[in-house]
Amino acid sequence: MARIIYEMSAMDKVVLLDSLERELNVCVDYLISETTRTTDLAYASHWLRESPDRAELRRINAMGLEAYRALLAQENAHAYQALDDTASVPLDPRLIAAHMKHVCQQIPNGLVIDSVRDALLQLSPPPGSSLPPLVLLTHQIYAWQPTEQQIATVRQLLCLDAARYRCLVRVMQLANHILQVQQTDQITPAGLAVLLPVTSGTEVTDVAMLKHWHACFGALMTHCWHVFEPSAHVYAEDHSSAPHTSGWQLVAGWRPKAK
């Protein structure tokens, strides 16, 4: 715990609270919008795993999503009735998902910092040797189901930084959307954990640790979605952005997966 507190105190939270959080919100809003769900529902998991047009992605990364869509609307004014209606400009969801990953990678130390990740791994048993390093298409075979005390500890760890937690909640909103729909490949929570950009990406050569982390985070998605619900006490340390509404209103339309 001392290591976690030290890492938190050394971070510049102003960077995260500003443009990065706003940009991540724009990405998630686009990916879970009614239009995107209608046109690309069955391929939502592929948004995170397939490579989009790299040149276009570089432009989005440089400009930001809203500015890029506004520019696109102006460049294609003849195709749209309203120049300011940027919501009418269609984009490949893979581009938005890749840009969202880029935004998460710009967050210093990731949404889940290494010390928090390591603490979560200490709570969960390592997967058996039968669990493949990257479980994408198989059934969930990691049997860990957190106890109530462990769940409370998990939530406490994730809530140490209010801004990171808010961003994590938005990423998990997208994850829940992907798992809720009828996927063409039936991706599992453990498989989705491989794709989610929530950690800093350090120690990527430690295959055993990565396998453990993916299984651990997949188990959290399987058994205790409520650890990702916003709550009033999370924002108590961040008075400048404390909401005046309930947590679920902040991410309207998202509910934990039905048992």
mmCIF file of C-alpha atoms in Angstrom:
data_model
loop_
_atom_site.group_PDB
_atom_site.id
_atom_site.type_symbol
_atom_site.label_atom_id
_atom_site.label_comp_id
_atom_site.label_asym_id
_atom_site.label_seq_id
_atom_site.Cartn_x
_atom_site.Cartn_y
_atom_site.Cartn_z
ATOM 1 C CA MET A 1 0.000 0.000 0.000
ATOM 2 C CA ALA A 2 2.885 2.392 0.741
ATOM 3 C CA ARG A 3 4.201 1.894 -2.799
ATOM 4 C CA ILE A 4 0.779 2.673 -4.243
ATOM 5 C CA ILE A 5 0.421 5.863 -2.199
ATOM 6 C CA TYR A 6 3.921 6.959 -3.271
ATOM 7 C CA GLU A 7 3.152 6.400 -6.956
ATOM 8 C CA MET A 8 -0.123 8.279 -6.677
ATOM 9 C CA SER A 9 1.503 11.263 -4.972
ATOM 10 C CA ALA A 10 4.169 11.484 -7.680
ATOM 11 C CA MET A 11 1.693 11.726 -10.575
ATOM 12 C CA ASP A 12 0.471 14.881 -12.261
ATOM 13 C CA LYS A 13 -3.284 14.448 -12.001
ATOM 14 C CA VAL A 14 -3.969 17.748 -13.805
ATOM 15 C CA VAL A 15 -2.929 16.173 -17.114
ATOM 16 C CA LEU A 16 -5.399 13.335 -16.700
ATOM 17 C CA LEU A 17 -8.243 15.493 -15.441
ATOM 18 C CA ASP A 18 -8.169 17.703 -18.498
ATOM 19 C CA SER A 19 -7.976 16.908 -22.194
ATOM 20 C CA LEU A 20 -7.242 13.169 -21.991
ATOM 21 C CA GLU A 21 -10.328 12.374 -19.946
ATOM 22 C CA ARG A 22 -12.483 14.529 -22.208
ATOM 23 C CA GLU A 23 -11.098 12.869 -25.344
ATOM 24 C CA LEU A 24 -11.654 9.387 -23.925
ATOM 25 C CA ASN A 25 -15.273 10.288 -23.142
ATOM 26 C CA VAL A 26 -15.806 11.423 -26.736
ATOM 27 C CA CYS A 27 -14.461 8.094 -28.027
ATOM 28 C CA VAL A 28 -16.636 5.950 -25.772
ATOM 29 C CA ASP A 29 -19.720 8.054 -26.508
ATOM 30 C CA TYR A 30 -19.197 7.464 -30.226
ATOM 31 C CA LEU A 31 -18.652 3.714 -29.875
ATOM 32 C CA ILE A 32 -21.744 3.127 -27.740
ATOM 33 C CA SER A 33 -23.957 5.535 -29.678
ATOM 34 C CA GLU A 34 -27.183 4.262 -31.196
ATOM 35 C CA THR A 35 -25.860 4.728 -34.733
ATOM 36 C CA THR A 36 -22.699 2.726 -34.106
ATOM 37 C CA ARG A 37 -24.601 -0.034 -32.315
ATOM 38 C CA THR A 38 -27.035 -0.317 -35.213
ATOM 39 C CA THR A 39 -24.452 -0.606 -37.970
ATOM 40 C CA ASP A 40 -21.625 -2.563 -36.357
ATOM 41 C CA LEU A 41 -23.215 -4.419 -33.461
ATOM 42 C CA ALA A 42 -21.988 -7.910 -34.262
ATOM 43 C CA TYR A 43 -18.365 -6.873 -34.696
ATOM 44 C CA ALA A 44 -17.808 -4.756 -31.594
ATOM 45 C CA SER A 45 -14.936 -6.860 -30.254
ATOM 46 C CA HIS A 46 -13.121 -6.441 -33.576
ATOM 47 C CA TRP A 47 -13.002 -2.685 -33.044
ATOM 48 C CA LEU A 48 -10.302 -3.320 -30.448
ATOM 49 C CA ARG A 49 -8.385 -6.026 -32.265
ATOM 50 C CA GLU A 50 -8.250 -4.994 -35.933
ATOM 51 C CA SER A 51 -5.927 -2.375 -37.408
ATOM 52 C CA PRO A 52 -7.583 0.660 -39.031
ATOM 53 C CA ASP A 53 -6.191 2.992 -41.678
ATOM 54 C CA ARG A 54 -2.915 4.178 -40.150
ATOM 55 C CA ALA A 55 -2.724 7.515 -41.974
ATOM 56 C CA GLU A 56 -6.213 8.503 -40.895
ATOM 57 C CA LEU A 57 -5.511 7.335 -37.352
ATOM 58 C CA ARG A 58 -2.427 9.546 -37.164
ATOM 59 C CA ARG A 59 -4.547 12.545 -38.132
ATOM 60 C CA ILE A 60 -7.134 11.753 -35.465
ATOM 61 C CA ASN A 61 -4.434 11.236 -32.838
ATOM 62 C CA ALA A 62 -2.904 14.595 -33.717
ATOM 63 C CA MET A 63 -6.128 16.616 -33.939
ATOM 64 C CA GLY A 64 -8.512 14.942 -31.526
ATOM 65 C CA LEU A 65 -11.743 13.226 -32.536
ATOM 66 C CA GLU A 66 -14.115 16.199 -32.407
ATOM 67 C CA ALA A 67 -11.821 18.472 -34.417
ATOM 68 C CA TYR A 68 -11.227 15.732 -36.981
ATOM 69 C CA ARG A 69 -14.935 15.071 -37.463
ATOM 70 C CA ALA A 70 -15.618 18.789 -37.841
ATOM 71 C CA LEU A 71 -12.888 18.999 -40.487
ATOM 72 C CA LEU A 72 -14.294 15.946 -42.237
ATOM 73 C CA ALA A 73 -17.729 17.545 -42.327
ATOM 74 C CA GLN A 74 -16.312 20.679 -43.945
ATOM 75 C CA GLU A 75 -14.295 18.725 -46.490
ATOM 76 C CA ASN A 76 -17.405 16.754 -47.464
ATOM 77 C CA ALA A 77 -19.960 19.547 -47.159
ATOM 78 C CA HIS A 78 -21.697 18.514 -50.367
ATOM 79 C CA ALA A 79 -22.573 15.153 -48.807
ATOM 80 C CA TYR A 80 -24.138 16.541 -45.644
ATOM 81 C CA GLN A 81 -27.023 18.897 -45.134
ATOM 82 C CA ALA A 82 -25.551 20.640 -42.081
ATOM 83 C CA LEU A 83 -21.891 21.544 -41.795
ATOM 84 C CA ASP A 84 -22.050 21.678 -38.017
ATOM 85 C CA ASP A 85 -23.701 18.284 -37.685
ATOM 86 C CA THR A 86 -20.501 16.358 -37.014
ATOM 87 C CA ALA A 87 -22.506 13.436 -35.656
ATOM 88 C CA SER A 88 -23.600 12.729 -39.251
ATOM 89 C CA VAL A 89 -20.029 12.056 -40.367
ATOM 90 C CA PRO A 90 -19.493 8.280 -40.299
ATOM 91 C CA LEU A 91 -16.165 6.861 -39.180
ATOM 92 C CA ASP A 92 -14.849 3.324 -38.973
ATOM 93 C CA PRO A 93 -15.366 2.238 -35.323
ATOM 94 C CA ARG A 94 -11.939 0.592 -35.487
ATOM 95 C CA LEU A 95 -10.451 4.071 -35.923
ATOM 96 C CA ILE A 96 -12.232 5.355 -32.841
ATOM 97 C CA ALA A 97 -11.236 2.310 -30.782
ATOM 98 C CA ALA A 98 -7.611 2.660 -31.890
ATOM 99 C CA HIS A 99 -7.683 6.363 -31.022
ATOM 100 C CA MET A 100 -9.160 5.492 -27.623
ATOM 101 C CA LYS A 101 -6.239 3.117 -27.058
ATOM 102 C CA HIS A 102 -3.864 5.904 -28.043
ATOM 103 C CA VAL A 103 -5.505 8.254 -25.530
ATOM 104 C CA CYS A 104 -5.201 5.642 -22.773
ATOM 105 C CA GLN A 105 -1.532 5.168 -23.640
ATOM 106 C CA GLN A 106 -0.962 8.902 -23.130
ATOM 107 C CA ILE A 107 -2.164 8.649 -19.521
ATOM 108 C CA PRO A 108 0.985 8.449 -17.385
ATOM 109 C CA ASN A 109 1.316 4.961 -15.843
ATOM 110 C CA GLY A 110 -2.017 3.804 -17.282
ATOM 111 C CA LEU A 111 -5.550 3.671 -15.902
ATOM 112 C CA VAL A 112 -4.496 0.875 -13.563
ATOM 113 C CA ILE A 113 -0.994 1.702 -12.340
ATOM 114 C CA ASP A 114 1.525 -1.092 -11.929
ATOM 115 C CA SER A 115 1.359 -1.161 -8.134
ATOM 116 C CA VAL A 116 -2.445 -1.443 -8.176
ATOM 117 C CA ARG A 117 -2.224 -4.163 -10.806
ATOM 118 C CA ASP A 118 0.301 -6.056 -8.676
ATOM 119 C CA ALA A 119 -1.926 -5.714 -5.614
ATOM 120 C CA LEU A 120 -4.871 -7.130 -7.564
ATOM 121 C CA LEU A 121 -2.715 -10.026 -8.701
ATOM 122 C CA GLN A 122 -1.842 -10.782 -5.081
ATOM 123 C CA LEU A 123 -5.556 -11.108 -4.324
ATOM 124 C CA SER A 124 -6.150 -13.610 -7.104
ATOM 125 C CA PRO A 125 -4.566 -17.037 -7.550
ATOM 126 C CA PRO A 126 -2.374 -17.493 -10.627
ATOM 127 C CA PRO A 127 -4.078 -19.391 -13.435
ATOM 128 C CA GLY A 128 -3.246 -23.025 -13.942
ATOM 129 C CA SER A 129 -0.896 -24.193 -16.636
ATOM 130 C CA SER A 130 -3.894 -25.214 -18.747
ATOM 131 C CA LEU A 131 -4.894 -21.571 -19.312
ATOM 132 C CA PRO A 132 -3.484 -20.285 -22.622
ATOM 133 C CA PRO A 133 -1.623 -16.942 -22.564
ATOM 134 C CA LEU A 134 -4.278 -15.280 -24.737
ATOM 135 C CA VAL A 135 -7.778 -16.639 -24.212
ATOM 136 C CA LEU A 136 -9.849 -15.078 -26.985
ATOM 137 C CA LEU A 137 -12.362 -17.579 -28.260
ATOM 138 C CA THR A 138 -12.604 -20.255 -25.587
ATOM 139 C CA HIS A 139 -14.936 -20.545 -22.634
ATOM 140 C CA GLN A 140 -13.984 -18.914 -19.360
ATOM 141 C CA ILE A 141 -11.893 -21.476 -17.469
ATOM 142 C CA TYR A 142 -10.365 -19.339 -14.724
ATOM 143 C CA ALA A 143 -12.290 -20.295 -11.614
ATOM 144 C CA TRP A 144 -11.416 -17.425 -9.241
ATOM 145 C CA GLN A 145 -14.518 -15.808 -7.762
ATOM 146 C CA PRO A 146 -13.642 -12.935 -5.388
ATOM 147 C CA THR A 147 -15.032 -12.924 -1.869
ATOM 148 C CA GLU A 148 -16.918 -9.897 -0.560
ATOM 149 C CA GLN A 149 -13.820 -8.793 1.335
ATOM 150 C CA GLN A 150 -11.673 -9.135 -1.778
ATOM 151 C CA ILE A 151 -14.221 -7.185 -3.821
ATOM 152 C CA ALA A 152 -14.117 -4.375 -1.266
ATOM 153 C CA THR A 153 -10.325 -4.325 -1.488
ATOM 154 C CA VAL A 154 -10.420 -4.316 -5.287
ATOM 155 C CA ARG A 155 -12.743 -1.358 -5.311
ATOM 156 C CA GLN A 156 -10.646 0.515 -2.764
ATOM 157 C CA LEU A 157 -7.554 0.007 -4.908
ATOM 158 C CA LEU A 158 -9.256 1.125 -8.110
ATOM 159 C CA CYS A 159 -10.727 4.206 -6.435
ATOM 160 C CA LEU A 160 -7.448 5.602 -5.109
ATOM 161 C CA ASP A 161 -7.373 8.072 -7.996
ATOM 162 C CA ALA A 162 -10.781 9.535 -8.872
ATOM 163 C CA ALA A 163 -9.823 10.676 -12.373
ATOM 164 C CA ARG A 164 -8.303 7.341 -13.365
ATOM 165 C CA TYR A 165 -11.329 5.571 -11.957
ATOM 166 C CA ARG A 166 -13.737 7.722 -13.981
ATOM 167 C CA CYS A 167 -11.803 6.896 -17.153
ATOM 168 C CA LEU A 168 -11.703 3.210 -16.236
ATOM 169 C CA VAL A 169 -15.477 3.257 -15.743
ATOM 170 C CA ARG A 170 -15.927 4.607 -19.271
ATOM 171 C CA VAL A 171 -13.659 1.943 -20.769
ATOM 172 C CA MET A 172 -15.582 -0.694 -18.838
ATOM 173 C CA GLN A 173 -18.831 0.781 -20.136
ATOM 174 C CA LEU A 174 -17.608 -0.071 -23.623
ATOM 175 C CA ALA A 175 -16.456 -3.511 -22.437
ATOM 176 C CA ASN A 176 -19.882 -4.247 -21.005
ATOM 177 C CA HIS A 177 -21.490 -3.173 -24.271
ATOM 178 C CA ILE A 178 -19.251 -5.555 -26.208
ATOM 179 C CA LEU A 179 -20.013 -8.475 -23.898
ATOM 180 C CA GLN A 180 -23.760 -7.784 -23.881
ATOM 181 C CA VAL A 181 -24.277 -8.019 -27.622
ATOM 182 C CA GLN A 182 -24.381 -11.223 -29.617
ATOM 183 C CA GLN A 183 -20.817 -11.404 -30.881
ATOM 184 C CA THR A 184 -19.869 -13.263 -34.016
ATOM 185 C CA ASP A 185 -16.841 -14.703 -32.235
ATOM 186 C CA GLN A 186 -18.323 -15.062 -28.719
ATOM 187 C CA ILE A 187 -15.425 -13.279 -27.029
ATOM 188 C CA THR A 188 -15.001 -14.039 -23.323
ATOM 189 C CA PRO A 189 -14.280 -11.564 -20.507
ATOM 190 C CA ALA A 190 -10.753 -12.992 -20.265
ATOM 191 C CA GLY A 191 -10.312 -12.500 -23.995
ATOM 192 C CA LEU A 192 -11.589 -8.940 -23.780
ATOM 193 C CA ALA A 193 -9.181 -8.264 -20.910
ATOM 194 C CA VAL A 194 -6.350 -8.918 -23.370
ATOM 195 C CA LEU A 195 -7.612 -6.114 -25.603
ATOM 196 C CA LEU A 196 -8.540 -3.427 -23.072
ATOM 197 C CA PRO A 197 -5.957 -0.611 -22.744
ATOM 198 C CA VAL A 198 -6.092 -0.233 -18.965
ATOM 199 C CA THR A 199 -2.490 -0.859 -17.844
ATOM 200 C CA SER A 200 0.736 0.948 -18.641
ATOM 201 C CA GLY A 201 2.059 -1.908 -20.764
ATOM 202 C CA THR A 202 5.250 -2.316 -18.739
ATOM 203 C CA GLU A 203 6.766 -5.739 -18.145
ATOM 204 C CA VAL A 204 5.182 -6.999 -21.350
ATOM 205 C CA THR A 205 7.863 -9.678 -21.613
ATOM 206 C CA ASP A 206 6.570 -11.350 -18.447
ATOM 207 C CA VAL A 207 4.162 -13.785 -20.073
ATOM 208 C CA ALA A 208 3.162 -15.422 -16.777
ATOM 209 C CA MET A 209 2.256 -12.050 -15.275
ATOM 210 C CA LEU A 210 0.267 -11.063 -18.360
ATOM 211 C CA LYS A 211 -1.600 -14.362 -18.335
ATOM 212 C CA HIS A 212 -2.391 -13.876 -14.649
ATOM 213 C CA TRP A 213 -3.529 -10.274 -15.185
ATOM 214 C CA HIS A 214 -5.822 -11.112 -18.091
ATOM 215 C CA ALA A 215 -7.391 -13.941 -16.108
ATOM 216 C CA CYS A 216 -7.743 -11.756 -13.005
ATOM 217 C CA PHE A 217 -9.341 -8.826 -14.837
ATOM 218 C CA GLY A 218 -11.560 -11.185 -16.809
ATOM 219 C CA ALA A 219 -12.761 -12.711 -13.537
ATOM 220 C CA LEU A 220 -13.644 -9.245 -12.229
ATOM 221 C CA MET A 221 -15.719 -8.641 -15.359
ATOM 222 C CA THR A 222 -17.359 -12.042 -14.966
ATOM 223 C CA HIS A 223 -18.258 -11.967 -11.281
ATOM 224 C CA CYS A 224 -18.346 -8.393 -9.988
ATOM 225 C CA TRP A 225 -19.238 -5.682 -12.454
ATOM 226 C CA HIS A 226 -20.271 -3.468 -9.545
ATOM 227 C CA VAL A 227 -16.617 -2.704 -8.715
ATOM 228 C CA PHE A 228 -16.704 -0.468 -11.780
ATOM 229 C CA GLU A 229 -19.768 1.528 -10.694
ATOM 230 C CA PRO A 230 -19.086 5.176 -9.881
ATOM 231 C CA SER A 231 -19.950 6.137 -6.311
ATOM 232 C CA ALA A 232 -20.073 9.373 -4.368
ATOM 233 C CA HIS A 233 -17.075 8.635 -2.157
ATOM 234 C CA VAL A 234 -14.836 8.181 -5.193
ATOM 235 C CA TYR A 235 -15.226 11.841 -6.086
ATOM 236 C CA ALA A 236 -14.867 13.183 -2.564
ATOM 237 C CA GLU A 237 -11.121 13.730 -3.049
ATOM 238 C CA ASP A 238 -11.685 15.646 -6.274
ATOM 239 C CA HIS A 239 -13.947 18.546 -5.336
ATOM 240 C CA SER A 240 -13.279 20.421 -8.556
ATOM 241 C CA SER A 241 -15.190 17.848 -10.580
ATOM 242 C CA ALA A 242 -17.516 16.347 -7.980
ATOM 243 C CA PRO A 243 -20.773 15.377 -9.685
ATOM 244 C CA HIS A 244 -24.190 16.363 -8.443
ATOM 245 C CA THR A 245 -25.887 13.300 -9.861
ATOM 246 C CA SER A 246 -25.769 9.605 -9.131
ATOM 247 C CA GLY A 247 -23.017 7.468 -10.587
ATOM 248 C CA TRP A 248 -25.237 5.647 -13.046
ATOM 249 C CA GLN A 249 -26.456 8.933 -14.471
ATOM 250 C CA LEU A 250 -22.867 9.763 -15.370
ATOM 251 C CA VAL A 251 -22.752 6.768 -17.678
ATOM 252 C CA ALA A 252 -26.365 6.665 -18.738
ATOM 253 C CA GLY A 253 -27.543 3.454 -20.298
ATOM 254 C CA TRP A 254 -24.908 1.194 -18.767
ATOM 255 C CA ARG A 255 -25.987 -1.485 -16.361
ATOM 256 C CA PRO A 256 -24.045 -4.505 -15.124
ATOM 257 C CA LYS A 257 -24.579 -7.639 -17.113
ATOM 258 C CA ALA A 258 -27.600 -9.573 -15.899
ATOM 259 C CA LYS A 259 -26.877 -12.700 -13.931
#
